[in-house]
Tab-separated table of C-alpha atoms in Angstrom:
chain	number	residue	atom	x	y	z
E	1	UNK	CA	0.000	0.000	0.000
E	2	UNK	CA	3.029	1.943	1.053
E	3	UNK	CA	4.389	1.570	-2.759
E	4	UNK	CA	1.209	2.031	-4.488
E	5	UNK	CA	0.994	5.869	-2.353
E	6	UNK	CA	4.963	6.681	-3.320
E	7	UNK	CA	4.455	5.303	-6.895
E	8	UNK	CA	1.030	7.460	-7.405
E	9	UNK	CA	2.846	10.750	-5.555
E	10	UNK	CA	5.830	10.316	-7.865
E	11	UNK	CA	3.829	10.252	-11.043
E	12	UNK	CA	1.840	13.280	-9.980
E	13	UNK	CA	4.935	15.349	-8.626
E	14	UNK	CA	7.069	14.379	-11.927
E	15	UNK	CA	3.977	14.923	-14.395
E	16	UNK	CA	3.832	18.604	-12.790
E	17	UNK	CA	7.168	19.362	-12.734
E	18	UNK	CA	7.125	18.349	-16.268
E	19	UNK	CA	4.029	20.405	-17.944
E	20	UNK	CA	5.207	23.377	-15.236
E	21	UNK	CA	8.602	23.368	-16.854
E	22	UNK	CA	7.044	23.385	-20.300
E	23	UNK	CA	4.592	26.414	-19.174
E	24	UNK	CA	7.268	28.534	-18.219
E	25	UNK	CA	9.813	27.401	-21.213
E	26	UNK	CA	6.956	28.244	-23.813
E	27	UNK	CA	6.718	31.897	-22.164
E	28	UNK	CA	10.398	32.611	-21.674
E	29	UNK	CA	11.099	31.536	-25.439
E	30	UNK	CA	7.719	33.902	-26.479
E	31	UNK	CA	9.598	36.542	-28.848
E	32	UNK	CA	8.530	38.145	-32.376
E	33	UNK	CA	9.275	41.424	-34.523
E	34	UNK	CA	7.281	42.710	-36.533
E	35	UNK	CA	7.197	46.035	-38.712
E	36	UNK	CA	3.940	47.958	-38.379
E	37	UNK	CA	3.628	50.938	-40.220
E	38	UNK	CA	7.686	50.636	-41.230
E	39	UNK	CA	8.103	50.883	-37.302
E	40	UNK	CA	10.053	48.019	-35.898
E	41	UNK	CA	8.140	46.804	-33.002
E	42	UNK	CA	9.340	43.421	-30.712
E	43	UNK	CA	6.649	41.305	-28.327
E	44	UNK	CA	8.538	39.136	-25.349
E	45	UNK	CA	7.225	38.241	-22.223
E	46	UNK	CA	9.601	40.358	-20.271
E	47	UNK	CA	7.404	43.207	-21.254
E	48	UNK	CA	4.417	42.044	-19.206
E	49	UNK	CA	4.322	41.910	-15.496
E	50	UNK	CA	1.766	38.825	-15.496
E	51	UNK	CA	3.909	37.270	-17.868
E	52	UNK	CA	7.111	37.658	-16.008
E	53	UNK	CA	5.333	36.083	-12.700
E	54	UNK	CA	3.942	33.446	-14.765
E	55	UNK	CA	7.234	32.242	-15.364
E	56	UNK	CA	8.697	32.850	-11.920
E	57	UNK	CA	5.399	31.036	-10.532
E	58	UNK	CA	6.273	27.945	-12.798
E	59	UNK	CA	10.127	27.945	-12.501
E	60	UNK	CA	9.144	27.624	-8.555
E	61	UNK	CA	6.419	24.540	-9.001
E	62	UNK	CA	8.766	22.592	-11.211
E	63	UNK	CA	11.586	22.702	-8.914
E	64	UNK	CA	9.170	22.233	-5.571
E	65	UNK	CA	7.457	19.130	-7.464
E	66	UNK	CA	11.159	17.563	-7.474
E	67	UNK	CA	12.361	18.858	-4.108
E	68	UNK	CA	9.391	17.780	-2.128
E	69	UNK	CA	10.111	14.196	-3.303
E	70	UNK	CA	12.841	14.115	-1.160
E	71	UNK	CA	10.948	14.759	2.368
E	72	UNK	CA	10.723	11.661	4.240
E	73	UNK	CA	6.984	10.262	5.117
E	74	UNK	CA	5.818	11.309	8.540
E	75	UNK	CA	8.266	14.091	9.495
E	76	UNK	CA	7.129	17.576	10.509
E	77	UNK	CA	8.207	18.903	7.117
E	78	UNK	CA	5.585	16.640	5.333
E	79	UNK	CA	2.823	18.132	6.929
E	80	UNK	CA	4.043	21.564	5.764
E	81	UNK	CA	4.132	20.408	2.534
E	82	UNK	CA	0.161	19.955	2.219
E	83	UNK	CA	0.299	23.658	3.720
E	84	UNK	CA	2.667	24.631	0.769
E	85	UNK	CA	0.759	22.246	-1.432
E	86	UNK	CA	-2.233	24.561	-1.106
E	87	UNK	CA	-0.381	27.888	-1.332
E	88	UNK	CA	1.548	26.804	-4.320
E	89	UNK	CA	-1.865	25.898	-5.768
E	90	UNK	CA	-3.313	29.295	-4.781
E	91	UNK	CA	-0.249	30.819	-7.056
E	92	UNK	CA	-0.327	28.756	-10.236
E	93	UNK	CA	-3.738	29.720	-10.628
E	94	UNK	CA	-3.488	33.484	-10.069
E	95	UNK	CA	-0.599	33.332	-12.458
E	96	UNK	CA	-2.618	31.107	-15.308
E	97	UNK	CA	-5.644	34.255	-14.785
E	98	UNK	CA	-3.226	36.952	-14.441
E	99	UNK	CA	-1.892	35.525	-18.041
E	100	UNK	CA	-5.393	34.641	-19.126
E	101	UNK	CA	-6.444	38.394	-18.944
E	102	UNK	CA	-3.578	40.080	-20.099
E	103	UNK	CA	-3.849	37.237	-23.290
E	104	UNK	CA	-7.674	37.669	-23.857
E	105	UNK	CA	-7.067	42.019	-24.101
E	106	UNK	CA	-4.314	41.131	-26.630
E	107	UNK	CA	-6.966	38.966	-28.853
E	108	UNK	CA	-10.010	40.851	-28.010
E	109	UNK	CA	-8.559	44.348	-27.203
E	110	UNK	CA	-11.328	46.749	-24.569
E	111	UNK	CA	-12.860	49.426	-27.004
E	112	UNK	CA	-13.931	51.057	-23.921
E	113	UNK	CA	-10.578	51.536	-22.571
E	114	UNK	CA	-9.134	51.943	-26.035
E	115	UNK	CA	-6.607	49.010	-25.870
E	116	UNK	CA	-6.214	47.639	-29.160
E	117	UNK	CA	-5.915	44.110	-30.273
E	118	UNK	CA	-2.363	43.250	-31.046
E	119	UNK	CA	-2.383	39.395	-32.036
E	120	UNK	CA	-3.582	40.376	-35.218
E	121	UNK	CA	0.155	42.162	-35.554
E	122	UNK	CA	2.192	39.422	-33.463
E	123	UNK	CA	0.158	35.947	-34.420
E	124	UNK	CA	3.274	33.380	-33.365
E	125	UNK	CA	4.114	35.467	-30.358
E	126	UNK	CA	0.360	35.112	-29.346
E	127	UNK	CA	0.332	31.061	-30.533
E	128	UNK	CA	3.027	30.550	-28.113
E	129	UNK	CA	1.941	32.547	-24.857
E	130	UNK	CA	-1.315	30.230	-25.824
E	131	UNK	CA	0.624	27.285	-25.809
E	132	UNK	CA	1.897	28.307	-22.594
E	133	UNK	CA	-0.683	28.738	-21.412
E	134	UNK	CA	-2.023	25.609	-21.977
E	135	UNK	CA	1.332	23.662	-20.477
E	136	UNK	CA	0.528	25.893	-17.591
E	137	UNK	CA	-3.634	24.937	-16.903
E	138	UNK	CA	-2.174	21.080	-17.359
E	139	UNK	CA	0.701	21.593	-14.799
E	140	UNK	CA	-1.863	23.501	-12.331
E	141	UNK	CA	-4.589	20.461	-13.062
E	142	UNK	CA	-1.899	17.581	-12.394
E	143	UNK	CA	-1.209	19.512	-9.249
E	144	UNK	CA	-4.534	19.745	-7.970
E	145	UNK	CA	-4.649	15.923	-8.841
E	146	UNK	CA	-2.020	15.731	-6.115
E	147	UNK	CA	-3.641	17.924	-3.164
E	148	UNK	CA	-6.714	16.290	-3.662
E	149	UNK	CA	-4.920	12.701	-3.331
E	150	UNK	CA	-3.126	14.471	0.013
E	151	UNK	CA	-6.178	15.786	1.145
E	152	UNK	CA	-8.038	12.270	0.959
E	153	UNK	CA	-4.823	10.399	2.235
E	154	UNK	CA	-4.465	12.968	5.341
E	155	UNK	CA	-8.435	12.493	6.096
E	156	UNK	CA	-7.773	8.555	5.994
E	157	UNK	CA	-5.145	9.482	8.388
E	158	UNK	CA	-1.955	8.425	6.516
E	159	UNK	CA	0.747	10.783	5.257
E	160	UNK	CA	-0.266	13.635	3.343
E	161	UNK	CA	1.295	13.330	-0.735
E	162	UNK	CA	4.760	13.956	-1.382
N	1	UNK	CA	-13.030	22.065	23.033
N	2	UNK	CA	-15.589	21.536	20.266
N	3	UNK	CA	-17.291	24.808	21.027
N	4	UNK	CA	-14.038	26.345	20.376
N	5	UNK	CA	-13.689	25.163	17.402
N	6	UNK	CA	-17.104	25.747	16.181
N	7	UNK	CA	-16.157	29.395	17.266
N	8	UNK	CA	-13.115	29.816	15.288
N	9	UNK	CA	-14.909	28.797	12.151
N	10	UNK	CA	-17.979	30.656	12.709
N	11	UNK	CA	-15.726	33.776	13.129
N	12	UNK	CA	-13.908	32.709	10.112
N	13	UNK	CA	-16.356	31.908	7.584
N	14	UNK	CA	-18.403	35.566	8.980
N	15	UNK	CA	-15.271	37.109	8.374
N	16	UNK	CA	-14.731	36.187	4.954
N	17	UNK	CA	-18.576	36.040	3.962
N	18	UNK	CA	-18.155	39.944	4.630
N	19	UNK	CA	-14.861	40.891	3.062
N	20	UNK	CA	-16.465	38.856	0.093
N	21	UNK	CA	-19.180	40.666	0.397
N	22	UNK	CA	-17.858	44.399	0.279
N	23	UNK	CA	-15.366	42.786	-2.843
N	24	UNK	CA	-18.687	42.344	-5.307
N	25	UNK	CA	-20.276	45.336	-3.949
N	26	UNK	CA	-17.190	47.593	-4.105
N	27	UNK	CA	-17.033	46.038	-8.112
N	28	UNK	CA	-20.647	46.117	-9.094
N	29	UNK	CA	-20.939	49.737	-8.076
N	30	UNK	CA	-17.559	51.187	-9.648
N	31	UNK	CA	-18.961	53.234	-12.176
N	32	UNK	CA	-18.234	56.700	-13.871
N	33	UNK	CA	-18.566	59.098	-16.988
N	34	UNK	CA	-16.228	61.268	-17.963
N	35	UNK	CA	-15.850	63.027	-21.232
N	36	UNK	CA	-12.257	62.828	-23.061
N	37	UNK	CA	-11.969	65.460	-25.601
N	38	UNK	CA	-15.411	65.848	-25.713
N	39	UNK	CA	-16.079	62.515	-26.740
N	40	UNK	CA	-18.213	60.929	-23.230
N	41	UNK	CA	-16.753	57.963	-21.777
N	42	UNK	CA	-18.559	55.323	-19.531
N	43	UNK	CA	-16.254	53.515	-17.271
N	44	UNK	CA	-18.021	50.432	-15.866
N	45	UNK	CA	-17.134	46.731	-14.438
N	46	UNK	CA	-19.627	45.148	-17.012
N	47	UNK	CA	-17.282	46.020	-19.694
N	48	UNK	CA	-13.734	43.752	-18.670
N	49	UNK	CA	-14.573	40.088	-18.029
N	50	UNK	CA	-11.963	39.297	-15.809
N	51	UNK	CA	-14.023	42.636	-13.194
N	52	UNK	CA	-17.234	40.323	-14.073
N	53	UNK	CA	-15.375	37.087	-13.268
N	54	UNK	CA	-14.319	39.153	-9.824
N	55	UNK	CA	-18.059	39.411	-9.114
N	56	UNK	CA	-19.074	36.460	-9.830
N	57	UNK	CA	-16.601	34.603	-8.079
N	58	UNK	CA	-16.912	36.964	-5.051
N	59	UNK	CA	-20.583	36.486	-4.595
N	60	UNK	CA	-20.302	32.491	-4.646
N	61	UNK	CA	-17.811	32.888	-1.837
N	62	UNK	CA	-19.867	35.048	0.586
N	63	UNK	CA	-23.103	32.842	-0.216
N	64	UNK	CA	-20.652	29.226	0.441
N	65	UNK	CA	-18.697	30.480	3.387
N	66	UNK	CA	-22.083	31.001	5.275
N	67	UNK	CA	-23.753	27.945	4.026
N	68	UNK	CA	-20.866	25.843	4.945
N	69	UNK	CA	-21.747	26.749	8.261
N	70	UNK	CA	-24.694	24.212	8.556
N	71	UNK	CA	-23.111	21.790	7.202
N	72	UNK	CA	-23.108	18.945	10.170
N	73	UNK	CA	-19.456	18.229	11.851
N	74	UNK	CA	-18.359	14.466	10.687
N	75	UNK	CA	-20.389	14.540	7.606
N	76	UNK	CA	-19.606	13.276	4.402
N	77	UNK	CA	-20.340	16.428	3.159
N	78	UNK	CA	-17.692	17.769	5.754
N	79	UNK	CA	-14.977	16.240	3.890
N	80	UNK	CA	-16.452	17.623	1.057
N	81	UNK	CA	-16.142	21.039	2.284
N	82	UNK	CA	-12.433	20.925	2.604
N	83	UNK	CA	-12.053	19.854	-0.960
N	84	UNK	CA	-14.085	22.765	-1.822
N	85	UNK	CA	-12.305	25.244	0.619
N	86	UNK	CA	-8.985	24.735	-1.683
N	87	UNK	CA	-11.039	25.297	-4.668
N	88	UNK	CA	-12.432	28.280	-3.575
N	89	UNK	CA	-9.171	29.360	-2.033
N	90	UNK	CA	-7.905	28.773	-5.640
N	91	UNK	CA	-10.372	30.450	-7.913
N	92	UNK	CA	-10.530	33.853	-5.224
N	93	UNK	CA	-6.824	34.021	-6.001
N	94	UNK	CA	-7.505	33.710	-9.946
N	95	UNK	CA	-10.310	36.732	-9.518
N	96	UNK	CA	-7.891	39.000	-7.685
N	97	UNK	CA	-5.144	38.070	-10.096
N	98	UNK	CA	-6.780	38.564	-13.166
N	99	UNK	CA	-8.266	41.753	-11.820
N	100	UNK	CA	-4.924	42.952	-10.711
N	101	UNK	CA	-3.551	42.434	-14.248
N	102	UNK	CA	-6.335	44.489	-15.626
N	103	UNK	CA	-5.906	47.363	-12.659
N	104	UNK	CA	-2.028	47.756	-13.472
N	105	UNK	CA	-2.400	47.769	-16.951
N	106	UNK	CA	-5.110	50.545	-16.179
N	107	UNK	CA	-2.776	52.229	-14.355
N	108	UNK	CA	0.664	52.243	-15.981
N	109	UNK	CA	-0.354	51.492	-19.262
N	110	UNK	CA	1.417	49.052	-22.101
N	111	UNK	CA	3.428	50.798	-24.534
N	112	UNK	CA	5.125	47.967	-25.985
N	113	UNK	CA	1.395	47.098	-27.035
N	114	UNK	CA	0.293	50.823	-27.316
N	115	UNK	CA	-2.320	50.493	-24.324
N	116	UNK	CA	-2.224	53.884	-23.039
N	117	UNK	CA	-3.369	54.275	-18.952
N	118	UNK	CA	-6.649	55.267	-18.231
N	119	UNK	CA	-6.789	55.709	-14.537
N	120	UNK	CA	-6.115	59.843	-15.177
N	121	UNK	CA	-8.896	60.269	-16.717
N	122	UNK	CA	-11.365	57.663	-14.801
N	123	UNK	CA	-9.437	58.339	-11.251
N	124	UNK	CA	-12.539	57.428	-9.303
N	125	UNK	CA	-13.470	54.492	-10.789
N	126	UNK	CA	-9.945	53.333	-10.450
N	127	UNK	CA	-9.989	54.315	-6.888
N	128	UNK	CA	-12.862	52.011	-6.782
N	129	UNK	CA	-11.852	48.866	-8.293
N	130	UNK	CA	-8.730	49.103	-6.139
N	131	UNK	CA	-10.867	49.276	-2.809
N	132	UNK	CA	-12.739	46.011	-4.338
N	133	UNK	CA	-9.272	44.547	-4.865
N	134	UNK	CA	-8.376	45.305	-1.279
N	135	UNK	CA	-11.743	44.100	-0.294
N	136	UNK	CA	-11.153	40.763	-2.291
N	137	UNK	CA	-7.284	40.485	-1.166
N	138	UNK	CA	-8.772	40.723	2.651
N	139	UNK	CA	-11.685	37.879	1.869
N	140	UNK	CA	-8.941	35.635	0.438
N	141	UNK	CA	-6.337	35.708	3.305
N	142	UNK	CA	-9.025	35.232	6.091
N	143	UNK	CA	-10.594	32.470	3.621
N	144	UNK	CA	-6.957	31.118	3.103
N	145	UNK	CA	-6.764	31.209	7.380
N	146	UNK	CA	-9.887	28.973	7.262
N	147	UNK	CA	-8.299	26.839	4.929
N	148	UNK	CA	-4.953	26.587	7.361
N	149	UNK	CA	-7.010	25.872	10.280
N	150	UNK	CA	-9.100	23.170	8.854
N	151	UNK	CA	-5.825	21.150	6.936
N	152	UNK	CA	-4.343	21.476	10.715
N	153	UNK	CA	-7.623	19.968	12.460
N	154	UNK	CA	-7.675	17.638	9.665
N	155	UNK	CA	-4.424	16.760	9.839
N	156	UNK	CA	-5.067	16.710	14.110
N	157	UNK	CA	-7.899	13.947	12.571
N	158	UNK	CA	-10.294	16.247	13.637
N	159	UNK	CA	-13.293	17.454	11.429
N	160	UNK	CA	-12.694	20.042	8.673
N	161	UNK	CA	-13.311	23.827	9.838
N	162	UNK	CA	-17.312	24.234	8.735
């Protein structure tokens, strides 16, 4: 039973660190020029503050999905981890919406704040922050796949997931 | 001891059914006109879907954090709730996020995507949204508290804070 719980904790834990990497490699690599009106213009993510925590957000899951592998069953640290568990969570998912608005102004532009849209201008930049995006929602979901196996291990009373 | 703990997450759950509470009010009434070279310009929450996801997402949490409350201790619906908690917990923190990202590009603008800020011309408004943001930020951490407090009964094999 022992095993079975380490085998399904490491599947879950590698799976997100996996998809989170890929999340936050799509962004960071997110660059185009383009020429608009003979002006030279360049899209990367470092321009956006969502976009920039979206990647710090996902550099941090990936490496906490490997590190908390390491923390043996049953010490005080693996009850913190269900704490962290939550809070780390709590972060992928602002990060995904923070990402998720900026993205959907950049396709859909706000006539009433007179933000145009731009993908029409910088279509593989946008494809990629999508793509991104995507990694990230899978990376988030796997995680959630692993608090919710914590949560129902902890309430049978056995070691939270790690 | 049980009456303590009943307490706690009465004072909790009030707490954040409130904060909650002034969030979607503070959003649903941010409103102003304002004319911008004589053109007139309506400023309302209506028109950016991540303020309407704020709302929305606001309002379910100050109706569930008060319904929670009858939920009966040792329930299977108990355990439920703490599942639930974290998904709340989770989607709060997307609202505030997403609304955030809006707010700053409000604020400071985009000019690597030519979105020019339009909190100096729609101050009040702005000055609004931010209270709701506050408001919202304040419901999360005392819902995130909750959250804390039931994973360490839980984890105490105690019932989940209801």
């Amino acid at each position: 039973m022992a095993k079975v719980h380490r085998l399904i904790c490491a599947v879950l834990r590698f799976a997100t660190a996996g998809a989170a990497a890929a999340a936050a490699i799509l962004m960071v690599t997110s660059r185009e020029t383009t020429s608009f009106f003979g002006i030279e213009m360049e899209a990367k993510y470092s321009y956006t503050p969502s976009f920039i925590f979206f990647v710090v957000a996902y550099a941090v899951a990936c490496a906490y999905s490997l590190l908390v592998l390491l923390v043996p069953q049953g010490s005080p640290l693996s009850r913190l981890a269900l704490t962290t568990d939550v809070v780390l969570g709590m972060v992928l998912t602002g990060a995904v919406a923070a990402t998720g608005a900026i993205s959907e102004v950049a396709k859909n532009g706000n006539s009433h704040a007179g933000w145009l849209p731009v993908c029409g201008q910088i279509q593989d930049y946008c494809n990629h922050v999508m793509g991104a995006l995507i990694a990230g929602f899978v990376a988030l979901s796997v995680h959630f796949l692993a608090v919710l196996y914590s949560l129902h291990v902890v309430t049978d009373t056995i070691c939270p997931c790690h």
